[in-house]
């Protein structure tokens, strides 16, 4: 029997809103807090972690210099643990987990942490592009450079998705998120983060606040959503009410093999069955989950009816 790759522990910070409760926390400190909590919950000696693979999209300024290792060292963890930070854009931390699983499956490591951080209040969307020098696409780049909003509008065009469809889905998303928090469904995965408070002039007050809950939850209605203006096109279907928000947050998983988990006295919480990473049209860009789903179903011999729960970023 093959030695399965398993996830033995998982934790994340709350998701902070732009300029919200987590915006005063340096992204290195934010990720360090999550890494620390992951090791605390696992009860494992940090020296047994062979490697860390972290995901980060905007690797500029505060999020550079291999932030996965910077956070680990900031947390006071062993210097002997190696770390790598990867960029696969929106799928960076997912790919970090894929790579972590690959290290374990190949026998290159026994225990690996995958993680990720993005402090979008402090390092804005597209900051790595705007910071220069130069522009990442040369004159020879054969594709149009479009925003995710434009890609989403073209998806709506292709599949006949209407403004009513997106508003209804957005309302459902908000309603279910609030319900899940009210029912305590996120309690076991979230660690509260202590954040410094600054005054209007940007000076530290010496006081702190505790952020323990996702800050993007909004009470809304179809009537309210209908009043919002489209983001990309005058008659588009996507608005701020049906788009992912600017967020600050971090998360981490601890992975090992089934045999190593048994040896270390760790209880597996999940098993990695299969993985893939696909490339799709760089203008439409958001259709990746469709091709990835087909590829994984073919790879595993499973059907869509075999799944009880989906999570798509």
PDB file of C-alpha atoms in Angstrom:
ATOM      1  CA  UNK A   1       0.000   0.000   0.000  1.00  0.00           C
ATOM      2  CA  UNK A   2       1.270   3.445  -0.889  1.00  0.00           C
ATOM      3  CA  UNK A   3       2.213   5.813   1.913  1.00  0.00           C
ATOM      4  CA  UNK A   4      -0.510   8.446   1.594  1.00  0.00           C
ATOM      5  CA  UNK A   5       0.202  12.139   2.047  1.00  0.00           C
ATOM      6  CA  UNK A   6      -1.992  13.436   4.862  1.00  0.00           C
ATOM      7  CA  UNK A   7      -2.849  16.781   6.439  1.00  0.00           C
ATOM      8  CA  UNK A   8      -2.520  16.608  10.214  1.00  0.00           C
ATOM      9  CA  UNK A   9      -3.222  20.210  11.224  1.00  0.00           C
ATOM     10  CA  UNK A  10      -4.647  23.411   9.740  1.00  0.00           C
ATOM     11  CA  UNK A  11      -5.126  26.977  10.930  1.00  0.00           C
ATOM     12  CA  UNK A  12      -5.800  30.422   9.496  1.00  0.00           C
ATOM     13  CA  UNK A  13      -6.109  33.980  10.639  1.00  0.00           C
ATOM     14  CA  UNK A  14      -9.408  35.827  10.302  1.00  0.00           C
ATOM     15  CA  UNK A  15      -9.758  37.658   6.990  1.00  0.00           C
ATOM     16  CA  UNK A  16      -9.359  41.376   7.533  1.00  0.00           C
ATOM     17  CA  UNK A  17     -10.966  44.069   5.398  1.00  0.00           C
ATOM     18  CA  UNK A  18      -8.944  46.717   3.592  1.00  0.00           C
ATOM     19  CA  UNK A  19      -7.657  49.154   6.238  1.00  0.00           C
ATOM     20  CA  UNK A  20      -9.328  46.940   8.826  1.00  0.00           C
ATOM     21  CA  UNK A  21      -8.180  45.202  11.969  1.00  0.00           C
ATOM     22  CA  UNK A  22      -5.230  43.348  10.441  1.00  0.00           C
ATOM     23  CA  UNK A  23      -3.931  46.257   8.362  1.00  0.00           C
ATOM     24  CA  UNK A  24      -1.577  47.345  11.164  1.00  0.00           C
ATOM     25  CA  UNK A  25       0.113  43.929  11.283  1.00  0.00           C
ATOM     26  CA  UNK A  26       3.271  43.435   9.205  1.00  0.00           C
ATOM     27  CA  UNK A  27       2.671  40.465   6.868  1.00  0.00           C
ATOM     28  CA  UNK A  28       5.739  38.700   8.278  1.00  0.00           C
ATOM     29  CA  UNK A  29       4.247  38.948  11.764  1.00  0.00           C
ATOM     30  CA  UNK A  30       0.838  37.845  10.502  1.00  0.00           C
ATOM     31  CA  UNK A  31       2.235  34.694   8.902  1.00  0.00           C
ATOM     32  CA  UNK A  32       4.508  34.078  11.893  1.00  0.00           C
ATOM     33  CA  UNK A  33       1.493  34.092  14.221  1.00  0.00           C
ATOM     34  CA  UNK A  34      -0.266  31.486  12.093  1.00  0.00           C
ATOM     35  CA  UNK A  35       2.843  29.310  11.762  1.00  0.00           C
ATOM     36  CA  UNK A  36       3.319  29.458  15.537  1.00  0.00           C
ATOM     37  CA  UNK A  37      -0.285  28.446  16.210  1.00  0.00           C
ATOM     38  CA  UNK A  38      -0.041  25.575  13.718  1.00  0.00           C
ATOM     39  CA  UNK A  39       2.938  24.097  15.542  1.00  0.00           C
ATOM     40  CA  UNK A  40       1.292  24.690  18.922  1.00  0.00           C
ATOM     41  CA  UNK A  41      -1.863  22.860  17.894  1.00  0.00           C
ATOM     42  CA  UNK A  42       0.063  19.957  16.395  1.00  0.00           C
ATOM     43  CA  UNK A  43       2.248  19.512  19.478  1.00  0.00           C
ATOM     44  CA  UNK A  44       5.123  18.631  17.152  1.00  0.00           C
ATOM     45  CA  UNK A  45       8.697  19.741  17.737  1.00  0.00           C
ATOM     46  CA  UNK A  46       9.294  22.481  15.095  1.00  0.00           C
ATOM     47  CA  UNK A  47      12.756  21.024  14.465  1.00  0.00           C
ATOM     48  CA  UNK A  48      11.030  18.060  12.784  1.00  0.00           C
ATOM     49  CA  UNK A  49       9.632  20.267  10.009  1.00  0.00           C
ATOM     50  CA  UNK A  50      11.951  19.643   7.066  1.00  0.00           C
ATOM     51  CA  UNK A  51      10.696  22.347   4.733  1.00  0.00           C
ATOM     52  CA  UNK A  52       8.171  25.160   4.429  1.00  0.00           C
ATOM     53  CA  UNK A  53       6.563  26.079   1.123  1.00  0.00           C
ATOM     54  CA  UNK A  54       4.682  29.380   1.205  1.00  0.00           C
ATOM     55  CA  UNK A  55       2.546  31.205  -1.316  1.00  0.00           C
ATOM     56  CA  UNK A  56       2.506  34.969  -1.854  1.00  0.00           C
ATOM     57  CA  UNK A  57       1.316  36.876  -4.923  1.00  0.00           C
ATOM     58  CA  UNK A  58       2.587  40.399  -4.339  1.00  0.00           C
ATOM     59  CA  UNK A  59       6.213  39.744  -3.535  1.00  0.00           C
ATOM     60  CA  UNK A  60       7.334  43.342  -3.139  1.00  0.00           C
ATOM     61  CA  UNK A  61       8.443  45.394  -0.141  1.00  0.00           C
ATOM     62  CA  UNK A  62       7.231  43.826   3.078  1.00  0.00           C
ATOM     63  CA  UNK A  63       6.367  40.566   1.332  1.00  0.00           C
ATOM     64  CA  UNK A  64       9.764  39.871  -0.225  1.00  0.00           C
ATOM     65  CA  UNK A  65      12.986  38.189   0.903  1.00  0.00           C
ATOM     66  CA  UNK A  66      11.359  34.730   1.057  1.00  0.00           C
ATOM     67  CA  UNK A  67       8.529  35.674   3.417  1.00  0.00           C
ATOM     68  CA  UNK A  68       7.797  32.033   4.287  1.00  0.00           C
ATOM     69  CA  UNK A  69      11.229  31.777   5.938  1.00  0.00           C
ATOM     70  CA  UNK A  70      11.168  35.341   7.260  1.00  0.00           C
ATOM     71  CA  UNK A  71       7.989  34.546   9.174  1.00  0.00           C
ATOM     72  CA  UNK A  72       9.404  31.249  10.503  1.00  0.00           C
ATOM     73  CA  UNK A  73      12.518  32.946  11.839  1.00  0.00           C
ATOM     74  CA  UNK A  74      10.491  35.846  13.247  1.00  0.00           C
ATOM     75  CA  UNK A  75       8.466  33.261  15.166  1.00  0.00           C
ATOM     76  CA  UNK A  76      11.696  32.053  16.784  1.00  0.00           C
ATOM     77  CA  UNK A  77      11.625  28.692  15.025  1.00  0.00           C
ATOM     78  CA  UNK A  78      14.717  26.544  14.215  1.00  0.00           C
ATOM     79  CA  UNK A  79      17.035  28.028  11.588  1.00  0.00           C
ATOM     80  CA  UNK A  80      17.619  24.525  10.188  1.00  0.00           C
ATOM     81  CA  UNK A  81      14.185  24.386   8.533  1.00  0.00           C
ATOM     82  CA  UNK A  82      14.385  25.380   4.865  1.00  0.00           C
ATOM     83  CA  UNK A  83      11.696  27.506   3.214  1.00  0.00           C
ATOM     84  CA  UNK A  84      10.610  28.506  -0.275  1.00  0.00           C
ATOM     85  CA  UNK A  85       8.100  31.154  -1.358  1.00  0.00           C
ATOM     86  CA  UNK A  86       6.229  30.563  -4.616  1.00  0.00           C
ATOM     87  CA  UNK A  87       4.067  32.699  -6.902  1.00  0.00           C
ATOM     88  CA  UNK A  88       1.280  31.065  -8.885  1.00  0.00           C
ATOM     89  CA  UNK A  89      -0.870  34.206  -8.658  1.00  0.00           C
ATOM     90  CA  UNK A  90      -4.296  33.502  -7.107  1.00  0.00           C
ATOM     91  CA  UNK A  91      -3.369  29.836  -6.666  1.00  0.00           C
ATOM     92  CA  UNK A  92      -0.060  30.488  -4.898  1.00  0.00           C
ATOM     93  CA  UNK A  93      -0.880  28.861  -1.564  1.00  0.00           C
ATOM     94  CA  UNK A  94      -2.745  26.028  -3.277  1.00  0.00           C
ATOM     95  CA  UNK A  95       0.369  25.366  -5.336  1.00  0.00           C
ATOM     96  CA  UNK A  96       2.476  25.603  -2.182  1.00  0.00           C
ATOM     97  CA  UNK A  97       0.388  22.733  -0.803  1.00  0.00           C
ATOM     98  CA  UNK A  98       0.765  20.808  -4.070  1.00  0.00           C
ATOM     99  CA  UNK A  99       4.536  21.179  -3.881  1.00  0.00           C
ATOM    100  CA  UNK A 100       4.574  20.205  -0.209  1.00  0.00           C
ATOM    101  CA  UNK A 101       2.627  17.043  -1.029  1.00  0.00           C
ATOM    102  CA  UNK A 102       5.069  16.312  -3.844  1.00  0.00           C
ATOM    103  CA  UNK A 103       8.058  16.587  -1.513  1.00  0.00           C
ATOM    104  CA  UNK A 104       6.445  14.074   0.817  1.00  0.00           C
ATOM    105  CA  UNK A 105       5.310  11.673  -1.890  1.00  0.00           C
ATOM    106  CA  UNK A 106       8.800  11.623  -3.420  1.00  0.00           C
ATOM    107  CA  UNK A 107      10.468  10.940  -0.086  1.00  0.00           C
ATOM    108  CA  UNK A 108      12.422  14.202  -0.226  1.00  0.00           C
ATOM    109  CA  UNK A 109      10.920  15.263   3.126  1.00  0.00           C
ATOM    110  CA  UNK A 110       9.069  13.707   6.062  1.00  0.00           C
ATOM    111  CA  UNK A 111       7.185  16.716   7.443  1.00  0.00           C
ATOM    112  CA  UNK A 112       6.349  19.850   5.452  1.00  0.00           C
ATOM    113  CA  UNK A 113       4.399  23.011   6.212  1.00  0.00           C
ATOM    114  CA  UNK A 114       2.502  24.748   3.423  1.00  0.00           C
ATOM    115  CA  UNK A 115       1.313  28.279   4.064  1.00  0.00           C
ATOM    116  CA  UNK A 116       0.508  31.621   2.536  1.00  0.00           C
ATOM    117  CA  UNK A 117      -0.011  35.279   3.334  1.00  0.00           C
ATOM    118  CA  UNK A 118      -1.350  38.361   1.614  1.00  0.00           C
ATOM    119  CA  UNK A 119      -1.633  41.716   3.354  1.00  0.00           C
ATOM    120  CA  UNK A 120      -3.419  43.638   0.638  1.00  0.00           C
ATOM    121  CA  UNK A 121      -3.977  46.710   2.816  1.00  0.00           C
ATOM    122  CA  UNK A 122      -0.218  47.160   3.048  1.00  0.00           C
ATOM    123  CA  UNK A 123       0.982  45.683  -0.259  1.00  0.00           C
ATOM    124  CA  UNK A 124      -1.681  46.577  -2.784  1.00  0.00           C
ATOM    125  CA  UNK A 125      -3.009  44.504  -5.654  1.00  0.00           C
ATOM    126  CA  UNK A 126      -0.557  44.787  -8.548  1.00  0.00           C
ATOM    127  CA  UNK A 127       2.122  46.387  -6.376  1.00  0.00           C
ATOM    128  CA  UNK A 128       4.838  44.129  -7.760  1.00  0.00           C
ATOM    129  CA  UNK A 129       3.980  45.275 -11.295  1.00  0.00           C
ATOM    130  CA  UNK A 130       3.765  48.958 -10.425  1.00  0.00           C
ATOM    131  CA  UNK A 131       7.012  48.944  -8.454  1.00  0.00           C
ATOM    132  CA  UNK A 132       9.106  48.253 -11.533  1.00  0.00           C
ATOM    133  CA  UNK A 133      11.678  48.458 -12.918  1.00  0.00           C
ATOM    134  CA  UNK A 134      10.013  47.807 -16.246  1.00  0.00           C
ATOM    135  CA  UNK A 135       6.826  45.892 -17.021  1.00  0.00           C
ATOM    136  CA  UNK A 136       6.464  42.089 -16.822  1.00  0.00           C
ATOM    137  CA  UNK A 137       5.083  41.720 -20.371  1.00  0.00           C
ATOM    138  CA  UNK A 138       7.449  42.457 -23.244  1.00  0.00           C
ATOM    139  CA  UNK A 139       6.379  43.861 -26.601  1.00  0.00           C
ATOM    140  CA  UNK A 140       6.383  40.282 -27.887  1.00  0.00           C
ATOM    141  CA  UNK A 141       3.779  39.047 -25.392  1.00  0.00           C
ATOM    142  CA  UNK A 142       1.040  37.566 -27.616  1.00  0.00           C
ATOM    143  CA  UNK A 143      -1.975  38.119 -25.348  1.00  0.00           C
ATOM    144  CA  UNK A 144      -4.056  41.066 -24.295  1.00  0.00           C
ATOM    145  CA  UNK A 145      -3.413  42.217 -20.720  1.00  0.00           C
ATOM    146  CA  UNK A 146      -6.824  42.432 -19.083  1.00  0.00           C
ATOM    147  CA  UNK A 147      -8.059  42.659 -15.511  1.00  0.00           C
ATOM    148  CA  UNK A 148      -9.810  39.842 -13.686  1.00  0.00           C
ATOM    149  CA  UNK A 149     -12.971  41.933 -13.855  1.00  0.00           C
ATOM    150  CA  UNK A 150     -12.812  41.991 -17.645  1.00  0.00           C
ATOM    151  CA  UNK A 151     -12.096  38.265 -17.675  1.00  0.00           C
ATOM    152  CA  UNK A 152     -15.154  37.708 -15.495  1.00  0.00           C
ATOM    153  CA  UNK A 153     -17.304  39.797 -17.832  1.00  0.00           C
ATOM    154  CA  UNK A 154     -16.164  37.716 -20.806  1.00  0.00           C
ATOM    155  CA  UNK A 155     -17.043  34.558 -18.909  1.00  0.00           C
ATOM    156  CA  UNK A 156     -20.518  36.036 -18.329  1.00  0.00           C
ATOM    157  CA  UNK A 157     -20.767  36.779 -22.059  1.00  0.00           C
ATOM    158  CA  UNK A 158     -19.745  33.255 -23.025  1.00  0.00           C
ATOM    159  CA  UNK A 159     -22.076  31.393 -20.673  1.00  0.00           C
ATOM    160  CA  UNK A 160     -24.987  33.819 -20.576  1.00  0.00           C
ATOM    161  CA  UNK A 161     -24.590  34.797 -16.927  1.00  0.00           C
ATOM    162  CA  UNK A 162     -26.827  37.757 -16.027  1.00  0.00           C
ATOM    163  CA  UNK A 163     -26.646  40.515 -13.421  1.00  0.00           C
ATOM    164  CA  UNK A 164     -29.539  38.809 -11.638  1.00  0.00           C
ATOM    165  CA  UNK A 165     -27.525  35.561 -11.536  1.00  0.00           C
ATOM    166  CA  UNK A 166     -24.500  37.219  -9.968  1.00  0.00           C
ATOM    167  CA  UNK A 167     -26.520  39.251  -7.459  1.00  0.00           C
ATOM    168  CA  UNK A 168     -28.382  36.138  -6.321  1.00  0.00           C
ATOM    169  CA  UNK A 169     -25.110  34.220  -5.977  1.00  0.00           C
ATOM    170  CA  UNK A 170     -23.502  37.098  -4.082  1.00  0.00           C
ATOM    171  CA  UNK A 171     -26.409  37.267  -1.655  1.00  0.00           C
ATOM    172  CA  UNK A 172     -26.253  33.497  -1.140  1.00  0.00           C
ATOM    173  CA  UNK A 173     -22.523  33.715  -0.433  1.00  0.00           C
ATOM    174  CA  UNK A 174     -22.941  36.433   2.196  1.00  0.00           C
ATOM    175  CA  UNK A 175     -25.921  34.697   3.806  1.00  0.00           C
ATOM    176  CA  UNK A 176     -24.102  31.363   4.100  1.00  0.00           C
ATOM    177  CA  UNK A 177     -20.934  33.004   5.444  1.00  0.00           C
ATOM    178  CA  UNK A 178     -22.854  34.764   8.209  1.00  0.00           C
ATOM    179  CA  UNK A 179     -24.746  31.552   8.994  1.00  0.00           C
ATOM    180  CA  UNK A 180     -21.503  29.563   9.171  1.00  0.00           C
ATOM    181  CA  UNK A 181     -19.966  32.041  11.615  1.00  0.00           C
ATOM    182  CA  UNK A 182     -23.114  32.109  13.740  1.00  0.00           C
ATOM    183  CA  UNK A 183     -23.061  28.303  13.911  1.00  0.00           C
ATOM    184  CA  UNK A 184     -19.382  28.259  14.936  1.00  0.00           C
ATOM    185  CA  UNK A 185     -18.269  26.388  11.839  1.00  0.00           C
ATOM    186  CA  UNK A 186     -15.032  28.370  11.540  1.00  0.00           C
ATOM    187  CA  UNK A 187     -14.108  28.300  15.218  1.00  0.00           C
ATOM    188  CA  UNK A 188     -11.700  25.370  15.010  1.00  0.00           C
ATOM    189  CA  UNK A 189      -9.722  26.747  12.073  1.00  0.00           C
ATOM    190  CA  UNK A 190      -9.260  30.407  13.061  1.00  0.00           C
ATOM    191  CA  UNK A 191      -6.671  31.828  15.444  1.00  0.00           C
ATOM    192  CA  UNK A 192      -7.287  35.302  16.845  1.00  0.00           C
ATOM    193  CA  UNK A 193      -4.627  37.872  15.928  1.00  0.00           C
ATOM    194  CA  UNK A 194      -3.480  40.683  18.234  1.00  0.00           C
ATOM    195  CA  UNK A 195      -2.974  43.851  16.191  1.00  0.00           C
ATOM    196  CA  UNK A 196      -1.369  47.150  17.227  1.00  0.00           C
ATOM    197  CA  UNK A 197      -3.485  50.313  17.144  1.00  0.00           C
ATOM    198  CA  UNK A 198      -2.200  53.507  15.507  1.00  0.00           C
ATOM    199  CA  UNK A 199      -3.505  57.031  15.851  1.00  0.00           C
ATOM    200  CA  UNK A 200      -4.632  59.344  13.027  1.00  0.00           C
ATOM    201  CA  UNK A 201      -1.020  60.414  12.430  1.00  0.00           C
ATOM    202  CA  UNK A 202       0.148  56.838  12.032  1.00  0.00           C
ATOM    203  CA  UNK A 203       1.890  56.598  15.401  1.00  0.00           C
ATOM    204  CA  UNK A 204       1.602  53.512  17.582  1.00  0.00           C
ATOM    205  CA  UNK A 205      -0.599  54.163  20.621  1.00  0.00           C
ATOM    206  CA  UNK A 206       0.810  51.234  22.589  1.00  0.00           C
ATOM    207  CA  UNK A 207      -2.647  49.672  22.635  1.00  0.00           C
ATOM    208  CA  UNK A 208      -3.783  46.571  20.763  1.00  0.00           C
ATOM    209  CA  UNK A 209      -6.984  45.012  19.512  1.00  0.00           C
ATOM    210  CA  UNK A 210      -7.851  41.375  18.968  1.00  0.00           C
ATOM    211  CA  UNK A 211      -9.217  40.352  15.563  1.00  0.00           C
ATOM    212  CA  UNK A 212     -11.056  37.057  15.917  1.00  0.00           C
ATOM    213  CA  UNK A 213     -13.633  37.038  13.118  1.00  0.00           C
ATOM    214  CA  UNK A 214     -13.715  37.571   9.359  1.00  0.00           C
ATOM    215  CA  UNK A 215     -14.405  41.243   8.690  1.00  0.00           C
ATOM    216  CA  UNK A 216     -15.991  40.920   5.256  1.00  0.00           C
ATOM    217  CA  UNK A 217     -19.402  39.737   6.421  1.00  0.00           C
ATOM    218  CA  UNK A 218     -22.154  42.095   5.300  1.00  0.00           C
ATOM    219  CA  UNK A 219     -25.901  42.070   5.834  1.00  0.00           C
ATOM    220  CA  UNK A 220     -27.329  42.767   2.384  1.00  0.00           C
ATOM    221  CA  UNK A 221     -30.274  42.096   0.077  1.00  0.00           C
ATOM    222  CA  UNK A 222     -30.998  41.762  -3.615  1.00  0.00           C
ATOM    223  CA  UNK A 223     -32.364  45.297  -3.533  1.00  0.00           C
ATOM    224  CA  UNK A 224     -29.125  46.685  -2.099  1.00  0.00           C
ATOM    225  CA  UNK A 225     -26.971  44.668  -4.490  1.00  0.00           C
ATOM    226  CA  UNK A 226     -29.015  45.923  -7.432  1.00  0.00           C
ATOM    227  CA  UNK A 227     -28.032  49.534  -6.624  1.00  0.00           C
ATOM    228  CA  UNK A 228     -24.275  48.881  -7.036  1.00  0.00           C
ATOM    229  CA  UNK A 229     -22.563  49.960 -10.233  1.00  0.00           C
ATOM    230  CA  UNK A 230     -20.663  47.430 -12.360  1.00  0.00           C
ATOM    231  CA  UNK A 231     -16.891  47.515 -11.929  1.00  0.00           C
ATOM    232  CA  UNK A 232     -15.497  46.841 -15.400  1.00  0.00           C
ATOM    233  CA  UNK A 233     -18.224  47.751 -17.893  1.00  0.00           C
ATOM    234  CA  UNK A 234     -21.070  50.225 -17.872  1.00  0.00           C
ATOM    235  CA  UNK A 235     -23.572  47.422 -18.447  1.00  0.00           C
ATOM    236  CA  UNK A 236     -21.509  44.669 -16.852  1.00  0.00           C
ATOM    237  CA  UNK A 237     -22.782  42.064 -14.417  1.00  0.00           C
ATOM    238  CA  UNK A 238     -20.047  42.145 -11.753  1.00  0.00           C
ATOM    239  CA  UNK A 239     -20.053  44.680  -8.907  1.00  0.00           C
ATOM    240  CA  UNK A 240     -18.213  45.159  -5.630  1.00  0.00           C
ATOM    241  CA  UNK A 241     -21.044  43.214  -4.008  1.00  0.00           C
ATOM    242  CA  UNK A 242     -20.316  40.109  -6.036  1.00  0.00           C
ATOM    243  CA  UNK A 243     -16.520  40.245  -6.091  1.00  0.00           C
ATOM    244  CA  UNK A 244     -13.852  39.021  -3.706  1.00  0.00           C
ATOM    245  CA  UNK A 245     -12.808  41.828  -1.387  1.00  0.00           C
ATOM    246  CA  UNK A 246      -9.393  43.282  -0.709  1.00  0.00           C
ATOM    247  CA  UNK A 247      -8.281  41.172   2.261  1.00  0.00           C
ATOM    248  CA  UNK A 248      -5.484  40.625   4.759  1.00  0.00           C
ATOM    249  CA  UNK A 249      -4.861  37.103   6.005  1.00  0.00           C
ATOM    250  CA  UNK A 250      -2.637  34.070   6.373  1.00  0.00           C
ATOM    251  CA  UNK A 251      -3.086  30.307   6.617  1.00  0.00           C
ATOM    252  CA  UNK A 252      -0.993  27.175   7.101  1.00  0.00           C
ATOM    253  CA  UNK A 253      -1.214  23.383   6.866  1.00  0.00           C
ATOM    254  CA  UNK A 254       1.027  20.700   8.332  1.00  0.00           C
ATOM    255  CA  UNK A 255       1.508  17.698   6.061  1.00  0.00           C
ATOM    256  CA  UNK A 256       3.298  14.394   6.424  1.00  0.00           C
ATOM    257  CA  UNK A 257       2.846  10.771   5.334  1.00  0.00           C
ATOM    258  CA  UNK A 258       0.463   8.294   6.921  1.00  0.00           C
ATOM    259  CA  UNK A 259       3.324   6.206   8.285  1.00  0.00           C
ATOM    260  CA  UNK A 260       5.181   9.219   9.688  1.00  0.00           C
ATOM    261  CA  UNK A 261       2.002  10.518  11.294  1.00  0.00           C
ATOM    262  CA  UNK A 262       1.578   7.201  13.060  1.00  0.00           C
ATOM    263  CA  UNK A 263       5.208   7.247  14.180  1.00  0.00           C
ATOM    264  CA  UNK A 264       4.844  10.785  15.565  1.00  0.00           C
ATOM    265  CA  UNK A 265       1.460  10.180  17.162  1.00  0.00           C
ATOM    266  CA  UNK A 266      -0.346  12.614  14.885  1.00  0.00           C
ATOM    267  CA  UNK A 267      -3.934  12.074  13.743  1.00  0.00           C
ATOM    268  CA  UNK A 268      -4.585  12.693  10.014  1.00  0.00           C
ATOM    269  CA  UNK A 269      -7.443  15.083   9.296  1.00  0.00           C
ATOM    270  CA  UNK A 270      -7.448  14.642   5.522  1.00  0.00           C
ATOM    271  CA  UNK A 271      -5.749  12.654   2.781  1.00  0.00           C
ATOM    272  CA  UNK A 272      -4.396  14.178  -0.427  1.00  0.00           C
ATOM    273  CA  UNK A 273      -5.924  12.032  -3.161  1.00  0.00           C
ATOM    274  CA  UNK A 274      -4.783  13.876  -6.284  1.00  0.00           C
ATOM    275  CA  UNK A 275      -3.620  17.272  -7.466  1.00  0.00           C
ATOM    276  CA  UNK A 276      -3.057  19.220 -10.655  1.00  0.00           C
ATOM    277  CA  UNK A 277      -2.254  22.700 -11.882  1.00  0.00           C
ATOM    278  CA  UNK A 278      -3.590  23.811 -15.259  1.00  0.00           C
ATOM    279  CA  UNK A 279      -2.998  26.705 -17.597  1.00  0.00           C
ATOM    280  CA  UNK A 280      -5.944  28.444 -19.261  1.00  0.00           C
ATOM    281  CA  UNK A 281      -6.597  31.444 -21.487  1.00  0.00           C
ATOM    282  CA  UNK A 282      -4.725  34.330 -19.787  1.00  0.00           C
ATOM    283  CA  UNK A 283      -7.458  36.834 -20.623  1.00  0.00           C
ATOM    284  CA  UNK A 284     -10.457  34.782 -19.456  1.00  0.00           C
ATOM    285  CA  UNK A 285      -8.115  33.524 -16.674  1.00  0.00           C
ATOM    286  CA  UNK A 286     -10.821  32.552 -14.146  1.00  0.00           C
ATOM    287  CA  UNK A 287     -11.911  29.354 -15.907  1.00  0.00           C
ATOM    288  CA  UNK A 288      -9.081  27.268 -14.422  1.00  0.00           C
ATOM    289  CA  UNK A 289     -11.279  25.338 -11.945  1.00  0.00           C
ATOM    290  CA  UNK A 290     -13.312  23.940 -14.875  1.00  0.00           C
ATOM    291  CA  UNK A 291     -10.315  22.377 -16.637  1.00  0.00           C
ATOM    292  CA  UNK A 292      -8.749  21.302 -13.333  1.00  0.00           C
ATOM    293  CA  UNK A 293     -11.955  19.524 -12.319  1.00  0.00           C
ATOM    294  CA  UNK A 294     -12.155  17.601 -15.599  1.00  0.00           C
ATOM    295  CA  UNK A 295      -8.488  16.647 -15.347  1.00  0.00           C
ATOM    296  CA  UNK A 296      -8.785  15.395 -11.759  1.00  0.00           C
ATOM    297  CA  UNK A 297     -11.956  13.438 -12.479  1.00  0.00           C
ATOM    298  CA  UNK A 298     -10.224  11.688 -15.371  1.00  0.00           C
ATOM    299  CA  UNK A 299      -7.126  11.079 -13.254  1.00  0.00           C
ATOM    300  CA  UNK A 300      -9.001   9.522 -10.328  1.00  0.00           C
ATOM    301  CA  UNK A 301     -11.887   7.819 -12.125  1.00  0.00           C
ATOM    302  CA  UNK A 302     -14.300   9.713  -9.891  1.00  0.00           C
ATOM    303  CA  UNK A 303     -17.447  11.569 -10.940  1.00  0.00           C
ATOM    304  CA  UNK A 304     -18.813  14.898  -9.808  1.00  0.00           C
ATOM    305  CA  UNK A 305     -21.441  13.039  -7.758  1.00  0.00           C
ATOM    306  CA  UNK A 306     -18.709  11.579  -5.538  1.00  0.00           C
ATOM    307  CA  UNK A 307     -18.121  14.964  -3.871  1.00  0.00           C
ATOM    308  CA  UNK A 308     -20.039  16.395  -0.942  1.00  0.00           C
ATOM    309  CA  UNK A 309     -18.252  19.738  -0.649  1.00  0.00           C
ATOM    310  CA  UNK A 310     -16.350  22.052  -3.008  1.00  0.00           C
ATOM    311  CA  UNK A 311     -14.176  25.028  -2.221  1.00  0.00           C
ATOM    312  CA  UNK A 312     -13.149  27.280  -5.090  1.00  0.00           C
ATOM    313  CA  UNK A 313     -11.073  30.382  -4.431  1.00  0.00           C
TER     314      UNK A 313
END
